């Protein structure tokens, strides 16, 4: 049966993409999930977002909102429903250089933001890949290459422009709709469609960057070494570790970023990392402008090209047993990808109840992913030894939203407040993420 054509409102003329349109293949899916929505709407202003939301509600179809980036969980598209794609809302403006205040629309990607801010000597810590969309990351948290120095992206959001589920457009800041600002900073996907953020950037020009590859033992001693170094390291240092099993060998690839670095500071931060494990296999270090880390070369369409299933949790400290469980997971037959990200530092300066991201005492984010032909069953088996060791979770690396994930991401009083605000601003639950 041929689907009934949509009656497009005047405000959205030329802004709707349906199957058969040449643009459809590049707009229908996310990075991890192939999807077949009935229509993709591409508004270019807040007024057009209101019209798109009204159109979506009138169709009575499932609704997804996408800021244009990766969309790890896949919920930023759907099958048979309507997708509001914000990628045309991508303007970036320095509002006040002295105050380091910038306005970033939700459909921009972080590579473009970094490139636009670099001539002003400014940067925003913003994930670890240039293709990540502003809106998804800036409403979920924002654990990036500068996290220990800068904190989370949400910690520096000073205001937002939001289209609510009833079609009202509001500004939220410390004086106007402060409850909505609290929700936007960590749980924004269920409160409204954020079309723009005002964010306080940091002064930054060059960073130190090192890629280190070491062979590590299977008892986890090397991971303890890494965690102990990070616990005492300067806040300028943020690292990420990827564990890879190669036959009988276990390899750790360590990416280290030193904020606002010169050569002596880069050397001092990196040298202890070279002693981790049982042998240094590779080292590359340099000074570079921040946009080199989240490069415009990362920008690409998202067409379901990297299917995966992912979950995560946080560690306050790393015990011997924690480290051994991590290396054991990395060597399972399903070859799960195990990643460790530095938090702590400036992230933990923020009170736990200041935003909808309450995890302000942990120091390491643990992420585990499986890839086809392996899926959720293998991920659950890989995660089982770690589940009782972690505390909390981060929405950006959870591909299976639901009540169980919600309780880890928004535990206790935080979750109660999130649900209350989602129900206040979206009583019909058309934007509900979980």
Short mmCIF file of C-alpha atoms in Angstrom, two decimals:
data_model
loop_
_atom_site.label_atom_id
_atom_site.label_comp_id
_atom_site.label_asym_id
_atom_site.label_seq_id
_atom_site.Cartn_x
_atom_site.Cartn_y
_atom_site.Cartn_z
CA UNK A 1 0.00 0.00 0.00
CA UNK A 2 1.37 3.44 -0.94
CA UNK A 3 1.60 5.74 2.10
CA UNK A 4 -0.78 8.67 2.09
CA UNK A 5 1.10 11.86 1.12
CA UNK A 6 1.66 14.40 3.87
CA UNK A 7 0.04 17.80 3.72
CA UNK A 8 3.01 20.05 4.37
CA UNK A 9 2.37 23.30 6.26
CA UNK A 10 3.61 26.47 4.50
CA UNK A 11 6.37 27.04 7.05
CA UNK A 12 7.90 23.68 6.14
CA UNK A 13 7.69 23.92 2.36
CA UNK A 14 10.87 22.31 1.03
CA UNK A 15 11.83 21.15 4.53
CA UNK A 16 10.38 17.63 4.44
CA UNK A 17 12.23 14.57 3.17
CA UNK A 18 10.37 11.33 2.51
CA UNK A 19 11.37 7.94 1.03
CA UNK A 20 12.26 8.40 -2.61
CA UNK A 21 13.87 11.78 -2.03
CA UNK A 22 17.56 11.73 -2.99
CA UNK A 23 18.43 13.11 0.47
CA UNK A 24 16.57 10.40 2.37
CA UNK A 25 19.41 7.87 2.66
CA UNK A 26 21.67 10.46 4.29
CA UNK A 27 19.01 11.65 6.75
CA UNK A 28 17.07 8.57 7.80
CA UNK A 29 19.52 6.76 10.08
CA UNK A 30 21.96 7.33 12.94
CA UNK A 31 25.61 6.33 13.19
CA UNK A 32 24.77 3.02 14.86
CA UNK A 33 21.25 2.20 13.66
CA UNK A 34 19.61 1.98 10.25
CA UNK A 35 16.06 3.33 10.27
CA UNK A 36 13.18 4.07 7.89
CA UNK A 37 11.12 7.01 9.17
CA UNK A 38 8.08 8.12 7.22
CA UNK A 39 9.36 11.69 7.07
CA UNK A 40 12.36 13.77 8.11
CA UNK A 41 11.73 17.46 8.79
CA UNK A 42 14.63 19.92 8.51
CA UNK A 43 13.65 23.22 10.18
CA UNK A 44 15.99 26.22 9.90
CA UNK A 45 14.68 28.37 12.76
CA UNK A 46 12.92 28.06 16.09
CA UNK A 47 9.68 29.09 14.40
CA UNK A 48 10.07 26.22 11.95
CA UNK A 49 10.84 23.82 14.81
CA UNK A 50 7.47 24.82 16.31
CA UNK A 51 5.81 24.09 12.97
CA UNK A 52 7.64 20.76 12.68
CA UNK A 53 6.57 19.74 16.17
CA UNK A 54 2.96 20.67 15.44
CA UNK A 55 3.10 18.69 12.18
CA UNK A 56 4.56 15.65 13.96
CA UNK A 57 1.88 15.74 16.64
CA UNK A 58 -0.89 16.02 14.04
CA UNK A 59 0.34 12.87 12.27
CA UNK A 60 0.05 10.82 15.48
CA UNK A 61 3.27 9.02 14.60
CA UNK A 62 6.34 8.26 16.73
CA UNK A 63 8.60 11.29 17.05
CA UNK A 64 12.39 11.49 17.23
CA UNK A 65 14.60 14.57 17.50
CA UNK A 66 18.12 14.55 16.09
CA UNK A 67 20.81 17.19 16.39
CA UNK A 68 22.75 15.74 13.50
CA UNK A 69 25.46 13.74 15.27
CA UNK A 70 26.09 10.12 16.19
CA UNK A 71 22.98 9.18 18.16
CA UNK A 72 24.52 6.11 19.81
CA UNK A 73 21.23 4.71 21.12
CA UNK A 74 19.50 5.02 17.76
CA UNK A 75 16.51 6.77 19.30
CA UNK A 76 17.18 9.94 17.26
CA UNK A 77 15.52 8.16 14.36
CA UNK A 78 12.74 5.60 14.09
CA UNK A 79 10.78 3.33 11.78
CA UNK A 80 7.56 4.71 10.34
CA UNK A 81 7.54 7.90 12.36
CA UNK A 82 8.65 11.51 12.06
CA UNK A 83 12.17 12.79 12.68
CA UNK A 84 12.87 16.46 13.43
CA UNK A 85 16.44 16.92 12.22
CA UNK A 86 18.10 20.06 13.60
CA UNK A 87 21.20 19.94 11.40
CA UNK A 88 20.24 23.17 9.56
CA UNK A 89 20.24 24.99 12.90
CA UNK A 90 24.04 25.19 13.02
CA UNK A 91 25.02 28.82 13.60
CA UNK A 92 27.84 29.68 16.02
CA UNK A 93 28.37 33.19 17.43
CA UNK A 94 30.68 34.74 20.00
CA UNK A 95 28.29 36.90 22.05
CA UNK A 96 30.81 38.38 24.47
CA UNK A 97 34.53 37.68 23.99
CA UNK A 98 35.50 39.15 27.36
CA UNK A 99 33.00 36.92 29.17
CA UNK A 100 33.84 34.03 26.80
CA UNK A 101 30.11 33.60 26.12
CA UNK A 102 29.17 31.90 22.86
CA UNK A 103 25.85 30.95 21.28
CA UNK A 104 25.76 27.57 19.57
CA UNK A 105 22.73 26.16 17.78
CA UNK A 106 21.84 22.57 18.51
CA UNK A 107 22.35 21.21 15.01
CA UNK A 108 26.00 22.22 14.76
CA UNK A 109 28.67 19.57 15.16
CA UNK A 110 31.56 19.98 17.54
CA UNK A 111 34.22 20.03 14.83
CA UNK A 112 32.59 23.11 13.37
CA UNK A 113 32.28 24.70 16.81
CA UNK A 114 35.97 24.15 17.54
CA UNK A 115 36.94 25.60 14.18
CA UNK A 116 34.73 28.67 14.67
CA UNK A 117 36.03 29.41 18.17
CA UNK A 118 39.73 28.83 17.50
CA UNK A 119 40.38 32.28 15.94
CA UNK A 120 39.06 33.80 19.19
CA UNK A 121 41.38 31.66 21.35
CA UNK A 122 38.37 29.83 22.83
CA UNK A 123 37.27 26.20 23.15
CA UNK A 124 34.49 24.11 24.69
CA UNK A 125 35.24 20.61 25.97
CA UNK A 126 32.92 18.63 23.77
CA UNK A 127 33.19 14.89 23.46
CA UNK A 128 35.97 13.11 21.61
CA UNK A 129 34.87 13.19 17.95
CA UNK A 130 34.17 16.11 15.67
CA UNK A 131 31.08 14.52 14.16
CA UNK A 132 29.17 14.49 17.46
CA UNK A 133 26.16 16.83 17.39
CA UNK A 134 25.90 19.75 19.78
CA UNK A 135 22.34 19.11 20.93
CA UNK A 136 22.66 15.49 22.01
CA UNK A 137 25.90 15.98 23.91
CA UNK A 138 24.95 19.34 25.44
CA UNK A 139 21.71 17.97 26.88
CA UNK A 140 23.26 14.74 28.18
CA UNK A 141 26.55 15.72 29.81
CA UNK A 142 29.63 16.20 27.69
CA UNK A 143 32.66 14.15 28.74
CA UNK A 144 35.43 15.40 26.49
CA UNK A 145 39.17 15.77 25.98
CA UNK A 146 39.33 18.69 28.44
CA UNK A 147 37.00 17.27 31.10
CA UNK A 148 39.36 17.32 34.08
CA UNK A 149 40.28 20.96 33.40
CA UNK A 150 36.96 22.31 32.12
CA UNK A 151 34.35 19.93 33.51
CA UNK A 152 31.35 18.72 31.53
CA UNK A 153 29.89 20.71 28.67
CA UNK A 154 26.64 21.08 30.64
CA UNK A 155 28.50 22.71 33.54
CA UNK A 156 29.07 25.80 31.39
CA UNK A 157 25.63 26.18 29.80
CA UNK A 158 24.33 29.53 31.00
CA UNK A 159 21.10 29.69 28.99
CA UNK A 160 19.14 27.80 26.36
CA UNK A 161 16.35 28.45 23.87
CA UNK A 162 13.84 25.62 24.07
CA UNK A 163 10.72 24.67 22.12
CA UNK A 164 8.43 22.93 24.58
CA UNK A 165 6.13 20.06 23.67
CA UNK A 166 3.11 22.41 23.51
CA UNK A 167 4.86 24.58 20.89
CA UNK A 168 5.87 27.37 23.26
CA UNK A 169 9.37 28.79 22.79
CA UNK A 170 11.07 29.84 26.02
CA UNK A 171 14.43 31.12 27.20
CA UNK A 172 15.76 29.36 30.25
CA UNK A 173 18.57 30.72 32.42
CA UNK A 174 19.27 31.27 36.12
CA UNK A 175 16.45 33.83 36.37
CA UNK A 176 13.95 32.49 33.81
CA UNK A 177 12.61 28.93 34.08
CA UNK A 178 15.57 27.76 36.23
CA UNK A 179 14.02 24.31 36.68
CA UNK A 180 14.06 23.85 32.93
CA UNK A 181 17.73 24.86 32.79
CA UNK A 182 18.48 22.26 35.47
CA UNK A 183 16.79 19.59 33.32
CA UNK A 184 18.43 20.77 30.09
CA UNK A 185 21.82 20.25 31.73
CA UNK A 186 21.84 16.45 31.76
CA UNK A 187 18.27 15.36 30.99
CA UNK A 188 17.25 17.78 28.28
CA UNK A 189 16.00 15.25 25.74
CA UNK A 190 12.79 14.68 27.68
CA UNK A 191 12.06 18.31 28.57
CA UNK A 192 11.84 19.99 25.18
CA UNK A 193 13.64 20.57 21.89
CA UNK A 194 16.66 22.75 22.63
CA UNK A 195 17.44 24.85 19.56
CA UNK A 196 20.38 26.90 20.94
CA UNK A 197 22.71 27.12 23.93
CA UNK A 198 24.67 29.95 25.47
CA UNK A 199 27.89 28.41 26.76
CA UNK A 200 30.83 29.85 28.63
CA UNK A 201 33.94 28.74 26.77
CA UNK A 202 37.50 28.49 28.09
CA UNK A 203 40.66 30.27 26.99
CA UNK A 204 42.62 27.74 24.96
CA UNK A 205 44.85 27.72 21.94
CA UNK A 206 47.25 24.78 21.75
CA UNK A 207 46.96 21.46 23.53
CA UNK A 208 49.48 18.72 24.06
CA UNK A 209 48.42 15.44 22.49
CA UNK A 210 49.99 12.02 22.87
CA UNK A 211 49.01 8.60 21.56
CA UNK A 212 50.70 5.84 23.59
CA UNK A 213 50.44 2.09 23.03
CA UNK A 214 51.67 -0.30 25.73
CA UNK A 215 51.49 -4.03 26.35
CA UNK A 216 49.78 -4.74 29.66
CA UNK A 217 49.39 -7.65 32.03
CA UNK A 218 46.14 -9.54 32.44
CA UNK A 219 46.01 -9.13 36.21
CA UNK A 220 45.13 -5.43 35.84
CA UNK A 221 48.26 -3.99 37.47
CA UNK A 222 48.80 -1.59 34.57
CA UNK A 223 45.28 -0.20 34.90
CA UNK A 224 45.92 0.42 38.58
CA UNK A 225 49.06 2.31 37.59
CA UNK A 226 47.05 4.43 35.17
CA UNK A 227 44.34 5.17 37.74
CA UNK A 228 46.87 6.08 40.41
CA UNK A 229 48.67 8.46 38.05
CA UNK A 230 45.41 10.15 37.10
CA UNK A 231 44.44 10.56 40.76
CA UNK A 232 47.56 12.66 41.39
CA UNK A 233 48.02 14.24 37.94
CA UNK A 234 47.51 17.90 37.16
CA UNK A 235 43.97 18.73 36.07
CA UNK A 236 45.33 19.82 32.72
CA UNK A 237 45.71 16.12 31.86
CA UNK A 238 42.71 14.13 30.58
CA UNK A 239 43.16 10.61 29.23
CA UNK A 240 41.26 7.78 27.60
CA UNK A 241 42.31 4.12 27.46
CA UNK A 242 41.15 1.51 24.97
CA UNK A 243 41.85 -2.15 25.75
CA UNK A 244 42.47 -4.46 22.81
CA UNK A 245 43.14 -8.19 22.82
CA UNK A 246 45.53 -9.47 20.13
CA UNK A 247 45.91 -13.19 20.47
CA UNK A 248 47.66 -13.80 23.78
CA UNK A 249 48.68 -10.14 24.07
CA UNK A 250 46.62 -7.41 25.75
CA UNK A 251 47.22 -3.89 24.49
CA UNK A 252 46.26 -0.53 25.99
CA UNK A 253 46.03 2.45 23.64
CA UNK A 254 46.21 5.61 25.75
CA UNK A 255 45.22 9.00 24.41
CA UNK A 256 46.49 11.84 26.60
CA UNK A 257 45.50 15.50 26.19
CA UNK A 258 47.14 18.31 28.15
CA UNK A 259 45.16 21.56 28.14
CA UNK A 260 46.98 24.72 27.08
CA UNK A 261 50.31 22.92 26.96
CA UNK A 262 53.89 23.64 26.11
CA UNK A 263 56.55 21.00 25.51
CA UNK A 264 57.80 20.72 29.12
CA UNK A 265 54.26 20.35 30.49
CA UNK A 266 53.38 17.76 27.86
CA UNK A 267 56.53 15.79 28.63
CA UNK A 268 55.94 15.90 32.39
CA UNK A 269 52.34 14.69 32.02
CA UNK A 270 53.12 11.92 29.56
CA UNK A 271 56.33 10.41 30.93
CA UNK A 272 54.64 8.49 33.81
CA UNK A 273 52.24 6.94 31.28
CA UNK A 274 55.15 5.49 29.31
CA UNK A 275 56.08 3.33 32.31
CA UNK A 276 52.68 1.68 32.51
CA UNK A 277 52.46 -1.98 31.59
CA UNK A 278 55.13 -4.42 30.46
CA UNK A 279 56.43 -2.66 27.36
CA UNK A 280 56.06 0.53 25.32
CA UNK A 281 55.01 -0.32 21.76
CA UNK A 282 54.39 3.10 20.21
CA UNK A 283 54.47 6.80 21.08
CA UNK A 284 53.41 9.85 19.15
CA UNK A 285 53.28 13.26 20.84
CA UNK A 286 52.84 16.79 19.57
CA UNK A 287 51.43 20.23 20.26
CA UNK A 288 48.35 21.05 18.21
CA UNK A 289 45.43 23.48 18.11
CA UNK A 290 42.36 22.08 19.84
CA UNK A 291 40.39 21.68 16.55
CA UNK A 292 42.90 19.01 15.52
CA UNK A 293 41.38 16.72 18.17
CA UNK A 294 37.81 17.17 16.93
CA UNK A 295 38.63 17.71 13.30
CA UNK A 296 36.33 18.72 10.47
CA UNK A 297 37.77 15.63 8.74
CA UNK A 298 35.49 13.68 11.10
CA UNK A 299 32.34 15.11 9.50
CA UNK A 300 30.40 12.51 7.58
CA UNK A 301 26.79 11.42 7.07
CA UNK A 302 25.44 8.90 9.55
CA UNK A 303 23.94 5.97 7.70
CA UNK A 304 23.97 3.16 10.24
CA UNK A 305 27.55 2.33 9.30
CA UNK A 306 28.70 1.31 12.80
CA UNK A 307 26.13 -0.94 14.48
CA UNK A 308 26.96 -1.61 18.12
CA UNK A 309 25.46 -2.23 21.54
CA UNK A 310 26.94 -0.23 24.42
CA UNK A 311 26.60 0.26 28.15
CA UNK A 312 28.67 2.02 30.81
CA UNK A 313 29.22 2.79 34.48
CA UNK A 314 31.51 4.86 36.72
CA UNK A 315 34.24 3.90 39.18
CA UNK A 316 35.15 6.08 42.15
CA UNK A 317 38.54 4.43 42.61
CA UNK A 318 40.05 1.38 40.93
CA UNK A 319 40.75 -1.63 43.10
CA UNK A 320 42.85 -4.62 42.13
CA UNK A 321 39.66 -6.61 41.59
CA UNK A 322 38.14 -3.83 39.44
CA UNK A 323 41.21 -3.76 37.22
CA UNK A 324 41.31 -7.54 36.90
CA UNK A 325 37.62 -7.59 35.94
CA UNK A 326 38.28 -5.01 33.21
CA UNK A 327 41.13 -6.98 31.65
CA UNK A 328 39.13 -10.20 31.88
CA UNK A 329 36.25 -8.52 30.05
CA UNK A 330 38.57 -7.27 27.30
CA UNK A 331 39.80 -10.80 26.60
CA UNK A 332 36.41 -12.51 26.27
CA UNK A 333 35.78 -14.50 23.05
CA UNK A 334 33.20 -11.92 21.87
CA UNK A 335 35.99 -9.31 21.81
CA UNK A 336 34.04 -6.52 23.50
CA UNK A 337 35.56 -3.05 23.21
CA UNK A 338 36.51 -1.75 26.68
CA UNK A 339 37.19 1.96 27.10
CA UNK A 340 38.11 4.01 30.16
CA UNK A 341 37.63 7.81 30.24
CA UNK A 342 39.01 10.23 32.81
CA UNK A 343 36.51 12.25 34.81
CA UNK A 344 37.10 13.76 38.24
CA UNK A 345 38.95 17.07 38.47
CA UNK A 346 36.71 19.96 37.47
CA UNK A 347 33.81 17.55 36.84
CA UNK A 348 33.68 16.85 40.57
CA UNK A 349 33.82 20.52 41.58
CA UNK A 350 30.12 20.83 40.74
CA UNK A 351 27.61 19.86 43.46
CA UNK A 352 25.76 16.63 42.70
CA UNK A 353 22.37 18.37 42.73
CA UNK A 354 23.38 21.37 40.57
CA UNK A 355 22.49 19.66 37.30
CA UNK A 356 20.66 16.55 36.15
CA UNK A 357 24.04 14.78 35.94
CA UNK A 358 24.62 13.78 39.59
CA UNK A 359 27.80 11.68 39.28
CA UNK A 360 30.30 14.05 40.88
CA UNK A 361 32.50 11.78 43.00
CA UNK A 362 33.70 9.19 40.51
CA UNK A 363 36.98 9.32 38.59
CA UNK A 364 36.64 6.85 35.71
CA UNK A 365 33.94 6.18 33.14
CA UNK A 366 33.94 2.55 31.94
CA UNK A 367 32.36 1.85 28.54
CA UNK A 368 31.84 -1.60 27.01
CA UNK A 369 30.57 -2.22 23.46
CA UNK A 370 29.87 -5.27 21.33
CA UNK A 371 29.66 -5.37 17.55
CA UNK A 372 27.87 -7.68 15.09
CA UNK A 373 27.48 -10.58 15.02
CA UNK A 374 27.51 -10.07 18.78
CA UNK A 375 24.79 -8.03 20.46
CA UNK A 376 22.95 -7.56 23.71
CA UNK A 377 23.38 -11.11 25.02
CA UNK A 378 27.15 -10.93 24.65
CA UNK A 379 27.22 -7.40 26.06
CA UNK A 380 25.31 -8.52 29.16
CA UNK A 381 27.77 -11.38 29.64
CA UNK A 382 30.71 -9.00 29.27
CA UNK A 383 29.19 -6.42 31.61
CA UNK A 384 28.13 -8.86 34.32
CA UNK A 385 31.49 -8.93 36.18
CA UNK A 386 31.55 -5.12 36.16
CA UNK A 387 27.91 -4.37 36.99
CA UNK A 388 28.34 -4.69 40.74
CA UNK A 389 31.52 -2.61 40.75
CA UNK A 390 30.33 0.56 39.03
CA UNK A 391 28.30 3.41 40.44
CA UNK A 392 25.94 5.34 38.16
CA UNK A 393 26.01 5.73 34.38
CA UNK A 394 26.19 8.32 31.61
CA UNK A 395 23.36 8.67 29.10
CA UNK A 396 25.70 9.36 26.16
CA UNK A 397 27.07 5.81 26.16
CA UNK A 398 23.90 3.81 26.82
CA UNK A 399 22.34 2.25 23.75
CA UNK A 400 19.41 0.55 25.49
CA UNK A 401 17.28 3.20 27.20
CA UNK A 402 14.68 1.93 29.64
CA UNK A 403 13.77 1.89 33.34
CA UNK A 404 16.91 0.02 34.37
CA UNK A 405 19.20 2.39 32.50
CA UNK A 406 17.26 5.40 33.78
CA UNK A 407 17.76 4.31 37.39
CA UNK A 408 21.53 4.17 36.89
CA UNK A 409 21.80 7.43 34.94
CA UNK A 410 19.41 9.38 37.18
CA UNK A 411 19.46 7.67 40.57
CA UNK A 412 17.37 8.55 43.62
CA UNK A 413 16.28 12.17 44.08
CA UNK A 414 17.78 13.16 40.73
CA UNK A 415 15.54 10.70 38.92
CA UNK A 416 12.47 11.83 40.84
CA UNK A 417 13.15 15.44 39.90
CA UNK A 418 13.83 14.52 36.25
CA UNK A 419 10.53 12.64 35.95
CA UNK A 420 8.65 15.49 37.62
CA UNK A 421 10.10 18.07 35.23
CA UNK A 422 9.59 15.90 32.17
CA UNK A 423 5.95 15.49 33.17
CA UNK A 424 5.60 19.25 33.74
CA UNK A 425 7.09 20.31 30.42
CA UNK A 426 5.89 17.35 28.33
CA UNK A 427 2.75 15.94 29.99
CA UNK A 428 1.83 13.91 26.90
CA UNK A 429 5.30 12.30 26.90
CA UNK A 430 5.87 12.79 23.20
CA UNK A 431 9.58 13.54 23.74
CA UNK A 432 10.18 10.95 26.46
CA UNK A 433 13.59 9.35 25.99
CA UNK A 434 13.12 6.43 28.42
#
